[in-house]
Amino acid sequence: MKFNSLVIHGGIDGDEKTGAVTVPIYQTSTYRQKKVGQHSGYEYSRTGNPTREALEKLISDLEGGFRGFAFSSGMAAISSVLMLFKSGDHIILSDDVYGGTFRVVDKVFKNLGLEYDFINTNDINDISKYIKKNTKAIYIETPTNPLMKLTDIKEVSKIAKENNLLLIVDNTFMTPYLQKPIKLGADIVIHSATKYLGGHSDLVAGLVIVNNEELGNKMHFIQNSVGAILGPFDSWLLIKGIKTLHVRMDRHCENAEKIVNWLKEQEWVKKIYYPGIEANENKIMQMKKFGGMISFEVVNEEYLNKLLSNLKIITLAESLGGVESLISVPAKMTHASIPAEIRDKLGITDTLVRLSVGIEDVEDIISDLTLNLK
C-alpha cells in the first residue's frame, strides 16, 4: 500500500465487529475475563487498549518498523527509551537537541548513573572519537531543534553497527512522510506526536517505533511497568490527525520554501537555518522534502521586538507542527533549560527565532513577517 493510502487504512482499519469505518474509542480501564487468566487479549488498559493498539500498529506501518508504542508525551517516549539503559552505560547524543531532551538527560538520567556526551553528530568523522567500551547507543535529531543541522542517518548507522550500538533517531520534524530512519538503518525512532503527527495543537503524545522483536519486548515491558501510556481518546485523536498528514505536510513544505526565499531578501535577517540549505551544502539527501521548520537570526533585539509585536496570523507560542503558524524565541522559551554558555557555543542566541510554518495562505504569513524599518 502506498503511503498516502497507508495513513488512512494502515494499522487497524475500522472495527470488524460493528463495521464502523473509524476505530472506536475504547474508554475503559479493565476487561471482563471468562475465567481466571482467560481473556480476549486485553486485561487492563495500561497493558493494552484497542484504540491505542490501533495507533501503535499504524505508526509502525508508517515507519516500516516491527512494533510501535504510544506514550503520554514526547518526553515520556524519550524517557522510556532511555530506560533501556542501566547505570554506567554511555550514550552519544546530538548537541543541538530539544531543550527537554537535554534536561532529562542532564538533570534526571545523570543522577541515575547514565553517562553521556553531547556532540556535533553531523560531523560523521567525530562520532567514533566518543565511542567507549561502555557506549550503548547513538541518539540523533535530524534536523536538529532549533538549528536544523542534519546528520546522515545511513552513515551513522554504519558506525553503530560496526560497534554494536543502537541507533535512535528523533524523527519529529520530518515525520515518516518525509523521512524513514528505519529504512536508513535506525533501530529506534521517536516522535513527539504532539507536533506534525497530531497536527492540530489539540493533544500531547509521544510515539516509539522499534525494528525488531527483542527491542519490542523490552519497550513493552518498560511501557507497561512505568505506565506512561497514551489514553484512548488522545489515541483516537492522533489517528484522526495522521489521516491528513501527507496533505498537511505538502502545504507546510510548500509554504516554508516560499518563506525561506523571501527571508533571503530581508536586510534584518542575519542568518537562515533551514534543512533545504543544510542538505544542499552537505549533500545529505535522505528526506523527500525539507519540512515546515525554519529558524533565523534577527540582526538585533530591536528588530526582534518589532517582529513579535507585528504578529496577527502567526502565534507566539511553544510547540510546533500545527496547522497554524507558531513562532518562538528558543533561548527564552523551548531551550531555556540549556545553560547559557552551551546555548552560546551552539549558536542559540537571544535573537534566534524558530518559525513553525503553518498551512495558512503564505502571503498572510509573509505579511506578518514584513517589518517597517523606518
Coordinates of C-alpha atoms in Angstrom, one line a residue:
M1 CA 0.0 0.0 0.0
K2 CA 1.3 3.5 -0.9
F3 CA 1.9 6.0 2.0
N4 CA -1.0 8.2 1.1
S5 CA -3.3 5.2 1.5
L6 CA -1.5 3.8 4.4
V7 CA -2.1 6.9 6.6
I8 CA -5.9 6.2 6.1
H9 CA -6.1 2.4 6.0
G10 CA -2.9 1.3 7.9
G11 CA -2.8 -0.2 11.4
I12 CA -6.3 -1.5 12.3
D13 CA -8.7 -0.1 9.7
G14 CA -12.1 0.5 11.3
D15 CA -14.0 -2.0 13.5
E16 CA -14.7 -5.6 12.3
K17 CA -17.4 -6.3 14.9
T18 CA -19.7 -3.3 14.1
G19 CA -18.5 -2.3 10.7
A20 CA -17.6 1.2 12.0
V21 CA -15.3 3.0 9.5
T22 CA -13.2 4.6 12.3
V23 CA -11.6 2.8 15.2
P24 CA -13.9 3.2 18.3
I25 CA -12.7 4.9 21.4
Y26 CA -12.4 2.1 24.0
Q27 CA -12.8 4.3 27.0
T28 CA -12.3 1.5 29.6
S29 CA -9.8 0.7 32.3
T30 CA -10.4 -3.1 32.5
Y31 CA -11.9 -6.1 30.6
R32 CA -14.2 -9.0 31.5
Q33 CA -12.4 -12.4 31.9
K34 CA -14.3 -15.6 31.2
K35 CA -12.1 -17.5 33.7
V36 CA -9.0 -16.6 35.7
G37 CA -6.4 -15.6 33.2
Q38 CA -8.7 -16.3 30.2
H39 CA -9.4 -13.1 28.4
S40 CA -10.0 -11.8 24.9
G41 CA -6.5 -10.3 24.5
Y42 CA -6.9 -7.4 26.8
E43 CA -6.9 -7.4 30.6
Y44 CA -6.0 -3.9 31.8
S45 CA -5.7 -0.7 29.7
R46 CA -2.2 0.2 30.9
T47 CA -1.0 -3.1 29.4
G48 CA -3.1 -2.8 26.2
N49 CA -6.1 -0.9 24.9
P50 CA -7.7 -1.5 21.4
T51 CA -7.7 2.2 20.4
R52 CA -4.1 2.7 21.5
E53 CA -3.1 -0.6 19.8
A54 CA -4.7 0.7 16.5
L55 CA -2.5 3.8 16.8
E56 CA 0.6 1.8 17.6
K57 CA 0.1 -0.5 14.7
L58 CA -0.5 2.5 12.4
I59 CA 2.7 4.3 13.3
S60 CA 4.7 1.0 13.0
D61 CA 3.3 0.6 9.5
L62 CA 4.1 4.2 8.5
E63 CA 7.7 4.0 9.8
G64 CA 8.3 0.5 8.4
G65 CA 9.0 -0.9 11.9
F66 CA 8.4 -4.1 13.8
R67 CA 6.3 -2.6 16.6
G68 CA 5.0 0.8 17.8
F69 CA 4.3 2.2 21.3
A70 CA 2.2 5.2 22.3
F71 CA 3.1 7.4 25.3
S72 CA 1.5 10.3 27.2
S73 CA 4.0 12.8 25.8
G74 CA 7.1 13.1 23.6
M75 CA 9.2 13.3 26.8
A76 CA 7.6 10.2 28.2
A77 CA 8.6 8.4 25.0
I78 CA 12.2 9.7 25.1
S79 CA 12.4 8.8 28.8
S80 CA 11.1 5.3 28.2
V81 CA 13.7 4.7 25.5
L82 CA 16.4 6.0 27.9
M83 CA 15.2 3.4 30.4
L84 CA 16.6 0.7 28.1
F85 CA 20.0 1.6 29.5
K86 CA 21.4 1.0 33.0
S87 CA 23.7 2.8 35.4
G88 CA 27.2 3.0 33.9
D89 CA 26.1 2.9 30.3
H90 CA 27.2 5.6 28.0
I91 CA 25.3 7.2 25.1
I92 CA 26.2 9.8 22.5
L93 CA 23.7 12.5 21.6
S94 CA 23.4 15.3 19.1
D95 CA 24.5 18.5 20.8
D96 CA 21.7 20.7 19.3
V97 CA 18.7 18.8 20.7
Y98 CA 15.3 19.9 22.1
G99 CA 15.8 21.5 25.5
G100 CA 13.6 18.9 27.2
T101 CA 15.8 16.1 25.9
F102 CA 18.9 17.9 27.2
R103 CA 17.2 18.5 30.6
V104 CA 16.0 14.9 31.1
V105 CA 19.5 13.5 30.3
D106 CA 21.5 16.1 32.2
K107 CA 19.2 16.5 35.3
V108 CA 17.4 13.2 35.6
F109 CA 19.2 10.3 34.0
K110 CA 22.6 11.6 35.0
N111 CA 21.5 11.1 38.6
L112 CA 20.7 7.5 37.8
G113 CA 24.2 6.9 36.6
L114 CA 23.8 7.3 32.8
E115 CA 26.9 8.6 31.2
Y116 CA 26.6 10.8 28.0
D117 CA 28.3 13.1 25.6
F118 CA 26.5 15.8 23.5
I119 CA 28.5 16.1 20.3
N120 CA 28.1 17.5 16.8
T121 CA 26.8 14.3 15.2
N122 CA 26.5 15.9 11.7
D123 CA 30.3 15.6 11.6
I124 CA 30.5 11.8 11.0
N125 CA 34.2 11.7 11.5
D126 CA 33.9 13.0 15.0
I127 CA 31.5 10.4 16.3
S128 CA 33.9 7.5 16.6
K129 CA 36.2 9.6 18.9
Y130 CA 33.5 9.5 21.6
I131 CA 32.7 5.7 21.5
K132 CA 33.9 4.0 24.7
K133 CA 33.7 0.4 26.0
N134 CA 30.5 1.2 27.8
T135 CA 28.8 3.1 24.9
K136 CA 25.5 1.5 24.1
A137 CA 23.7 3.9 21.7
I138 CA 23.9 7.0 19.4
Y139 CA 20.9 9.3 19.7
I140 CA 20.4 11.9 17.0
E141 CA 17.9 14.5 15.9
T142 CA 17.9 15.3 12.2
P143 CA 17.1 18.0 11.6
T144 CA 18.1 19.3 15.0
N145 CA 16.0 21.6 17.1
P146 CA 16.4 24.6 16.6
L147 CA 19.4 25.0 14.3
M148 CA 18.2 22.5 11.6
K149 CA 21.5 20.6 11.4
L150 CA 21.4 17.3 9.5
T151 CA 23.0 14.0 10.4
D152 CA 23.5 11.4 7.7
I153 CA 21.4 8.5 9.2
K154 CA 22.8 5.9 6.9
E155 CA 26.5 6.8 7.7
V156 CA 25.8 6.9 11.4
S157 CA 24.1 3.5 11.1
K158 CA 27.3 2.0 9.7
I159 CA 29.2 3.3 12.7
A160 CA 26.6 2.0 15.1
K161 CA 26.5 -1.5 13.6
E162 CA 30.3 -1.7 13.5
N163 CA 30.4 -1.0 17.2
N164 CA 27.3 -3.0 18.2
L165 CA 25.4 0.2 19.2
L166 CA 21.7 1.1 19.0
L167 CA 20.9 4.0 16.7
I168 CA 18.0 6.1 18.0
V169 CA 16.5 8.8 15.7
D170 CA 14.1 11.6 16.7
N171 CA 12.0 12.0 13.6
T172 CA 9.6 14.6 14.9
F173 CA 10.5 17.4 12.4
M174 CA 10.4 15.2 9.3
T175 CA 7.6 12.7 10.1
P176 CA 7.5 9.3 8.3
Y177 CA 6.1 11.0 5.2
L178 CA 9.3 12.9 4.6
Q179 CA 12.0 10.6 6.2
K180 CA 12.2 6.9 7.0
P181 CA 15.0 6.4 9.6
I182 CA 14.5 2.6 10.0
K183 CA 14.9 2.1 6.2
L184 CA 18.2 4.1 6.6
G185 CA 19.4 1.9 9.4
A186 CA 17.9 3.2 12.7
D187 CA 16.9 0.7 15.4
I188 CA 14.5 3.0 17.3
V189 CA 12.5 6.0 16.0
I190 CA 10.9 8.6 18.4
H191 CA 8.2 11.2 17.7
S192 CA 6.7 14.0 19.7
A193 CA 3.4 13.2 18.2
T194 CA 2.1 16.4 19.7
K195 CA 3.6 18.1 16.7
Y196 CA 3.1 17.2 13.0
L197 CA 1.5 13.8 13.5
G198 CA -1.3 15.2 15.6
G199 CA -1.1 18.4 13.6
H200 CA -3.8 20.4 15.2
S201 CA -2.4 21.5 18.6
D202 CA -5.1 19.6 20.4
L203 CA -3.2 16.7 22.1
V204 CA 0.1 15.8 23.8
A205 CA 1.6 12.4 22.8
G206 CA 4.8 10.5 22.1
L207 CA 5.5 7.5 19.9
V208 CA 8.3 5.0 19.7
I209 CA 8.9 2.5 16.9
V210 CA 11.4 -0.3 17.0
N211 CA 12.8 -2.5 14.3
N212 CA 12.9 -6.0 15.9
E213 CA 11.1 -8.3 18.3
E214 CA 13.7 -8.1 21.1
L215 CA 13.5 -4.4 21.3
G216 CA 9.7 -4.6 21.0
N217 CA 9.6 -6.9 24.1
K218 CA 11.9 -4.6 26.1
M219 CA 9.9 -1.5 25.2
H220 CA 6.6 -3.1 26.0
F221 CA 7.9 -4.2 29.4
I222 CA 9.0 -0.6 30.1
Q223 CA 5.8 0.9 28.8
N224 CA 3.7 -1.5 31.0
S225 CA 5.9 -1.2 34.0
V226 CA 6.2 2.6 34.1
G227 CA 2.7 3.2 32.8
A228 CA 3.3 6.5 30.9
I229 CA 0.7 5.4 28.3
L230 CA -1.4 7.4 25.9
G231 CA -5.1 7.3 26.8
P232 CA -7.8 6.0 24.3
F233 CA -9.3 9.4 23.5
D234 CA -5.9 11.0 22.6
S235 CA -5.0 7.9 20.7
W236 CA -8.2 8.3 18.7
L237 CA -7.4 12.0 18.1
L238 CA -3.9 11.1 16.9
I239 CA -5.2 8.5 14.5
K240 CA -7.6 11.2 13.2
G241 CA -4.7 13.7 12.8
I242 CA -2.5 11.2 11.0
K243 CA -5.1 10.6 8.3
T244 CA -4.3 14.0 6.8
L245 CA -0.5 14.0 7.4
H246 CA 0.5 13.8 3.8
V247 CA -1.8 16.6 2.7
R248 CA -0.7 18.9 5.5
M249 CA 3.0 18.2 5.1
D250 CA 2.9 19.1 1.4
R251 CA 1.5 22.5 2.3
H252 CA 3.8 23.0 5.2
C253 CA 6.8 22.3 2.9
E254 CA 5.5 24.5 0.1
N255 CA 4.9 27.5 2.4
A256 CA 8.3 27.1 4.1
E257 CA 10.2 27.1 0.9
K258 CA 8.5 30.3 -0.2
I259 CA 9.1 32.0 3.1
V260 CA 12.8 31.0 3.1
N261 CA 13.2 32.5 -0.4
W262 CA 11.5 35.7 0.9
L263 CA 13.7 35.8 4.1
K264 CA 16.8 35.7 2.0
E265 CA 15.9 39.2 0.7
Q266 CA 15.3 40.8 4.1
E267 CA 18.1 43.0 5.4
W268 CA 17.0 42.5 9.0
V269 CA 17.7 38.7 8.8
K270 CA 21.2 37.8 9.7
K271 CA 21.2 34.1 9.0
I272 CA 18.7 31.4 8.0
Y273 CA 18.7 27.8 9.3
Y274 CA 16.6 25.5 7.0
P275 CA 17.0 21.8 6.2
G276 CA 17.0 22.6 2.4
I277 CA 20.0 24.9 2.8
E278 CA 21.8 22.4 5.1
A279 CA 21.0 19.4 2.7
N280 CA 22.4 21.2 -0.3
E281 CA 25.5 22.3 1.4
N282 CA 26.3 18.9 2.9
K283 CA 24.8 16.7 0.1
I284 CA 22.6 14.9 2.6
M285 CA 19.5 13.8 0.6
Q286 CA 17.6 11.4 3.0
M287 CA 14.3 13.2 3.1
K288 CA 11.6 13.6 0.5
K289 CA 11.1 17.3 1.1
F290 CA 12.6 19.7 3.7
G291 CA 9.7 20.2 6.1
G292 CA 8.0 23.2 7.6
M293 CA 10.5 24.4 10.2
I294 CA 12.7 27.5 9.7
S295 CA 15.0 29.2 12.2
F296 CA 16.5 32.6 11.5
E297 CA 18.6 35.1 13.4
V298 CA 17.5 38.7 13.5
V299 CA 20.2 41.3 13.4
N300 CA 19.4 42.8 16.8
E301 CA 16.8 42.7 19.6
E302 CA 15.1 45.9 18.4
Y303 CA 14.1 44.2 15.2
L304 CA 13.2 41.1 17.1
N305 CA 10.7 43.1 19.3
K306 CA 9.3 44.7 16.2
L307 CA 8.8 41.3 14.6
L308 CA 7.0 39.9 17.6
S309 CA 4.7 42.9 18.0
N310 CA 3.8 42.7 14.3
L311 CA 2.1 39.3 14.5
K312 CA -1.5 38.9 13.6
I313 CA -1.7 35.5 11.9
I314 CA 1.4 33.9 13.5
T315 CA 1.0 32.9 17.1
L316 CA 3.8 33.4 19.7
A317 CA 3.8 30.1 21.4
E318 CA 5.9 27.0 22.3
S319 CA 5.4 23.7 20.3
L320 CA 5.3 23.3 16.5
G321 CA 3.8 21.3 13.7
G322 CA 0.2 22.5 14.0
V323 CA -1.9 23.8 11.1
E324 CA -1.4 27.3 12.5
S325 CA 2.0 29.1 12.2
L326 CA 3.8 29.3 15.6
I327 CA 6.8 31.4 16.4
S328 CA 9.2 31.2 19.4
V329 CA 12.5 32.5 20.7
P330 CA 14.2 29.2 21.7
A331 CA 16.8 30.8 24.1
K332 CA 14.0 32.2 26.2
M333 CA 11.4 29.5 25.6
T334 CA 11.9 25.9 24.4
H335 CA 15.6 25.8 25.1
A336 CA 15.8 28.0 28.3
S337 CA 16.8 24.9 30.3
I338 CA 20.1 24.6 28.4
P339 CA 22.8 26.6 30.2
A340 CA 23.6 30.0 28.5
E341 CA 27.2 29.1 27.9
I342 CA 26.1 26.0 26.0
R343 CA 23.5 27.9 24.0
D344 CA 26.1 30.5 23.0
K345 CA 28.5 27.8 21.9
L346 CA 25.9 26.1 19.8
G347 CA 24.6 29.4 18.3
I348 CA 21.2 29.5 20.0
T349 CA 21.4 33.3 20.5
D350 CA 18.8 35.6 22.1
T351 CA 17.9 36.8 18.7
L352 CA 17.3 33.4 17.1
V353 CA 13.7 32.8 16.1
R354 CA 12.1 29.5 15.3
L355 CA 9.2 29.5 12.9
S356 CA 6.8 26.6 12.5
V357 CA 5.2 27.4 9.2
G358 CA 1.5 26.6 9.1
I359 CA -0.8 25.9 6.3
E360 CA -2.4 29.3 6.1
D361 CA -2.1 31.4 2.9
V362 CA 1.6 32.0 2.6
E363 CA 1.0 35.7 1.7
D364 CA -0.7 36.2 5.1
I365 CA 2.3 34.6 6.9
I366 CA 4.8 36.8 5.0
S367 CA 2.7 39.9 5.8
D368 CA 3.1 39.1 9.5
L369 CA 6.9 38.9 8.9
T370 CA 7.1 42.1 7.0
L371 CA 8.8 44.9 9.0
N372 CA 8.6 48.6 8.6
L373 CA 12.2 49.5 9.2
K374 CA 11.7 53.3 9.2

